[in-house]
Amino acid sequence: MAKRGILIGRFQPPHKGHVEVAKQILREVDELIIGIGSAQESHTLENPFTAGERMLMLSKALVEAGVKLSRVHIIPIPDVNNHAVWVAHVVSLSPPFSAVYSGNPLVKRLFKETGFEVKTPPMFKRKVYWGAEIRDRMIKGKRWENLVPEAVLEVMREIKAVERLKDLSKTDYLLH
Ligand code: NAD
């Protein structure tokens, strides 16, 4: 029986830290499920990219990193407005899994309370490989391109990600 582990994140956007974690987990399990959290969200400053865009970025980044996609299942997971039932919701949407990998304290707590084995993968350069930092740099015109895999950069260019983020950061407040 294949051992499957799940990693859930918003991946706004996927960065080099996420790819390192995925590779690390794949040393311990046969197959990795990547859950795209907050799948219903897009076009906000916190969650600028659609679930489909994030799935595209991740799968291309994993291929680029030499990961066999036959060992990876990427699934969208919309949020539910009740943390107590979220794990059951994840289980209802995902291929079966026995191990959960997360550095997010809430995610860890919810899965532990349901009896899952939860592991915390090591952080890779968390101060820079960090979605909020990357989004902030994109808006401010600072260098961010080195923080994401080349494949993610290509998708970002295709969808004009910097333009989108800059538009989202504007306000019409002063016009009234
Ligand atoms: P994230 O994209 O910030 O991180 C994804 C994973 O990668 C995390 O485990 C994180 O620890 C790890 N990571 C991030 N940067 C790293 C780095 N530099 N090196 C190594 N690892 C790194 O996503 P997140 O915030 O953890 O996503 C949790 C998702 O679960 C969200 O979408 C949230 O809405 C969802 N959720 C929903 C409910 C609900 O609907 N009630 C409840 C709990 C969680």
XYZ file of C-alpha atoms and ligand atoms in Angstrom:
220
model
C 0.000 0.000 0.000
C 1.367 3.389 -0.970
C 2.143 5.747 1.906
C 0.639 9.154 1.179
C 1.297 12.457 2.936
C -0.534 15.756 2.542
C 0.822 19.319 2.530
C -1.790 22.074 2.593
C -0.985 25.684 1.852
C -2.319 28.772 0.164
C 0.719 28.957 -2.137
C 0.210 32.660 -2.836
C 2.546 32.240 -4.696
C 4.446 28.914 -4.548
C 8.086 29.733 -3.682
C 11.416 27.929 -3.425
C 10.697 26.999 0.233
C 7.545 25.114 -0.801
C 9.447 23.149 -3.477
C 12.168 22.204 -0.956
C 9.528 20.999 1.516
C 7.765 18.957 -1.171
C 11.065 17.288 -2.142
C 11.861 16.553 1.500
C 8.432 14.967 2.125
C 8.790 12.823 -1.009
C 11.824 11.189 0.633
C 9.500 9.902 3.381
C 6.327 8.994 1.480
C 5.490 7.281 -1.810
C 3.006 9.939 -2.897
C 2.427 13.560 -1.929
C -0.956 15.284 -1.943
C -0.728 19.048 -2.210
C -3.907 20.776 -1.065
C -4.433 24.256 -2.462
C -6.050 25.928 0.556
C -8.456 28.875 0.367
C -9.188 27.664 -3.167
C -12.206 29.965 -3.472
C -10.025 33.051 -2.991
C -8.383 35.149 -5.698
C -7.815 38.759 -6.706
C -7.192 40.056 -3.174
C -3.902 41.337 -1.741
C -3.646 38.289 0.561
C -4.776 35.820 -2.106
C -4.073 37.281 -5.548
C -3.948 34.024 -7.556
C -6.765 31.625 -8.462
C -6.629 27.975 -7.442
C -6.025 27.041 -11.100
C -3.116 29.467 -11.423
C -1.558 28.142 -8.209
C -1.960 24.537 -9.396
C -0.285 25.412 -12.699
C 2.618 27.177 -10.948
C 3.153 24.283 -8.528
C 3.028 21.473 -11.054
C 5.458 23.270 -13.379
C 7.799 24.092 -10.475
C 7.822 20.449 -9.350
C 8.566 19.172 -12.864
C 11.395 21.723 -13.090
C 12.754 20.407 -9.769
C 12.839 16.873 -11.170
C 9.814 15.586 -9.256
C 7.765 12.887 -11.023
C 4.181 14.173 -11.215
C 2.902 10.582 -11.052
C 3.864 10.785 -7.341
C 1.998 14.059 -6.734
C -1.732 14.860 -6.538
C -2.676 18.539 -6.472
C -6.222 19.260 -5.283
C -8.152 22.480 -4.549
C -9.568 22.840 -1.012
C -12.008 25.711 -0.431
C -12.235 27.036 3.164
C -15.196 26.221 5.408
C -16.484 28.651 8.028
C -16.066 26.176 10.888
C -12.545 25.066 11.902
C -13.958 22.084 13.850
C -15.184 20.391 10.655
C -12.325 21.414 8.350
C -10.323 18.164 8.653
C -13.408 16.091 7.677
C -13.864 18.468 4.730
C -10.218 17.942 3.639
C -10.565 14.152 3.981
C -13.762 14.247 1.891
C -11.921 15.965 -0.997
C -8.516 14.290 -0.932
C -7.066 10.957 -2.020
C -6.518 8.871 1.157
C -3.488 9.886 3.274
C -1.933 8.874 6.594
C 0.602 11.635 7.304
C 0.122 15.395 7.500
C 2.980 17.847 6.987
C 2.568 21.448 8.106
C 4.325 24.304 9.835
C 1.033 26.135 10.373
C 0.008 25.854 14.079
C -3.756 25.868 13.381
C -3.483 23.210 10.669
C -1.340 21.052 12.989
C -3.757 21.415 15.903
C -6.848 20.553 13.858
C -5.272 17.410 12.361
C -3.761 16.264 15.697
C -7.134 16.548 17.418
C -8.582 14.240 14.757
C -5.887 11.628 15.459
C -3.604 12.157 12.430
C 0.165 11.839 12.539
C 1.446 15.416 12.044
C 5.022 16.261 11.086
C 6.656 19.690 10.917
C 9.058 19.981 7.996
C 12.102 22.234 8.435
C 11.769 25.848 7.286
C 13.892 27.026 4.372
C 14.938 30.699 4.601
C 11.515 31.575 6.040
C 12.309 35.328 6.181
C 12.514 35.537 2.389
C 10.826 32.375 1.134
C 7.551 33.722 2.468
C 4.430 34.541 0.424
C 3.618 37.847 2.181
C 7.193 39.096 1.652
C 7.135 38.122 -2.031
C 3.758 39.837 -2.647
C 4.992 42.959 -0.857
C 8.163 43.063 -2.951
C 6.134 42.661 -6.160
C 3.961 45.657 -5.257
C 6.894 47.841 -4.171
C 8.987 47.049 -7.249
C 11.711 45.358 -5.150
C 13.585 42.257 -6.358
C 11.451 39.125 -5.838
C 12.179 37.029 -8.935
C 14.981 35.052 -7.222
C 12.585 33.841 -4.484
C 10.372 31.740 -6.762
C 11.287 28.891 -9.117
C 11.869 29.874 -12.760
C 8.709 27.942 -13.764
C 6.601 30.030 -11.345
C 8.160 33.187 -12.739
C 7.081 32.152 -16.247
C 3.450 31.639 -15.196
C 3.542 34.941 -13.276
C 4.650 36.698 -16.463
C 1.949 34.917 -18.496
C -0.823 36.074 -16.135
C 0.733 39.542 -15.635
C 0.942 38.946 -11.896
C 2.839 42.139 -10.984
C 0.282 44.271 -12.830
C -2.551 42.468 -11.005
C -0.990 42.958 -7.580
C -0.244 46.620 -8.231
C -3.862 47.182 -9.342
C -5.174 45.371 -6.257
C -3.041 47.603 -4.030
C -4.566 50.808 -5.459
C -7.439 52.615 -3.821
C -10.029 54.981 -5.278
C -10.367 56.662 -1.861
C -8.669 59.892 -2.950
C -10.934 60.194 -5.991
C -14.035 60.836 -3.837
P 1.401 28.625 3.201
O 1.305 28.677 1.723
O 1.853 29.829 3.965
O 2.334 27.414 3.647
C 2.149 26.104 3.180
C 3.076 25.180 3.935
O 4.425 25.439 3.547
C 2.994 25.360 5.458
O 3.043 24.104 6.084
C 4.212 26.192 5.780
O 4.678 25.930 7.089
C 5.198 25.723 4.709
N 6.181 26.770 4.370
C 5.949 28.049 4.043
N 7.108 28.702 3.816
C 8.084 27.796 4.001
C 9.518 27.855 3.915
N 10.187 28.964 3.602
N 10.200 26.727 4.188
C 9.556 25.589 4.515
N 8.217 25.478 4.624
C 7.492 26.564 4.350
O -0.055 28.190 3.680
P -0.826 28.061 5.085
O -1.209 29.393 5.596
O -0.174 27.126 6.031
O -2.180 27.378 4.500
C -3.120 26.795 5.301
C -4.421 26.689 4.505
O -5.353 25.927 5.253
C -5.074 28.057 4.229
O -5.625 28.083 2.942
C -6.185 28.098 5.280
O -7.296 28.916 4.909
C -6.564 26.620 5.314
N -7.328 26.299 6.533
C -8.677 26.416 6.451
C -9.456 26.177 7.570
C -10.951 26.345 7.414
O -11.390 26.484 6.273
N -11.730 26.355 8.491
C -8.867 25.820 8.781
C -7.464 25.709 8.833
C -6.692 25.957 7.687
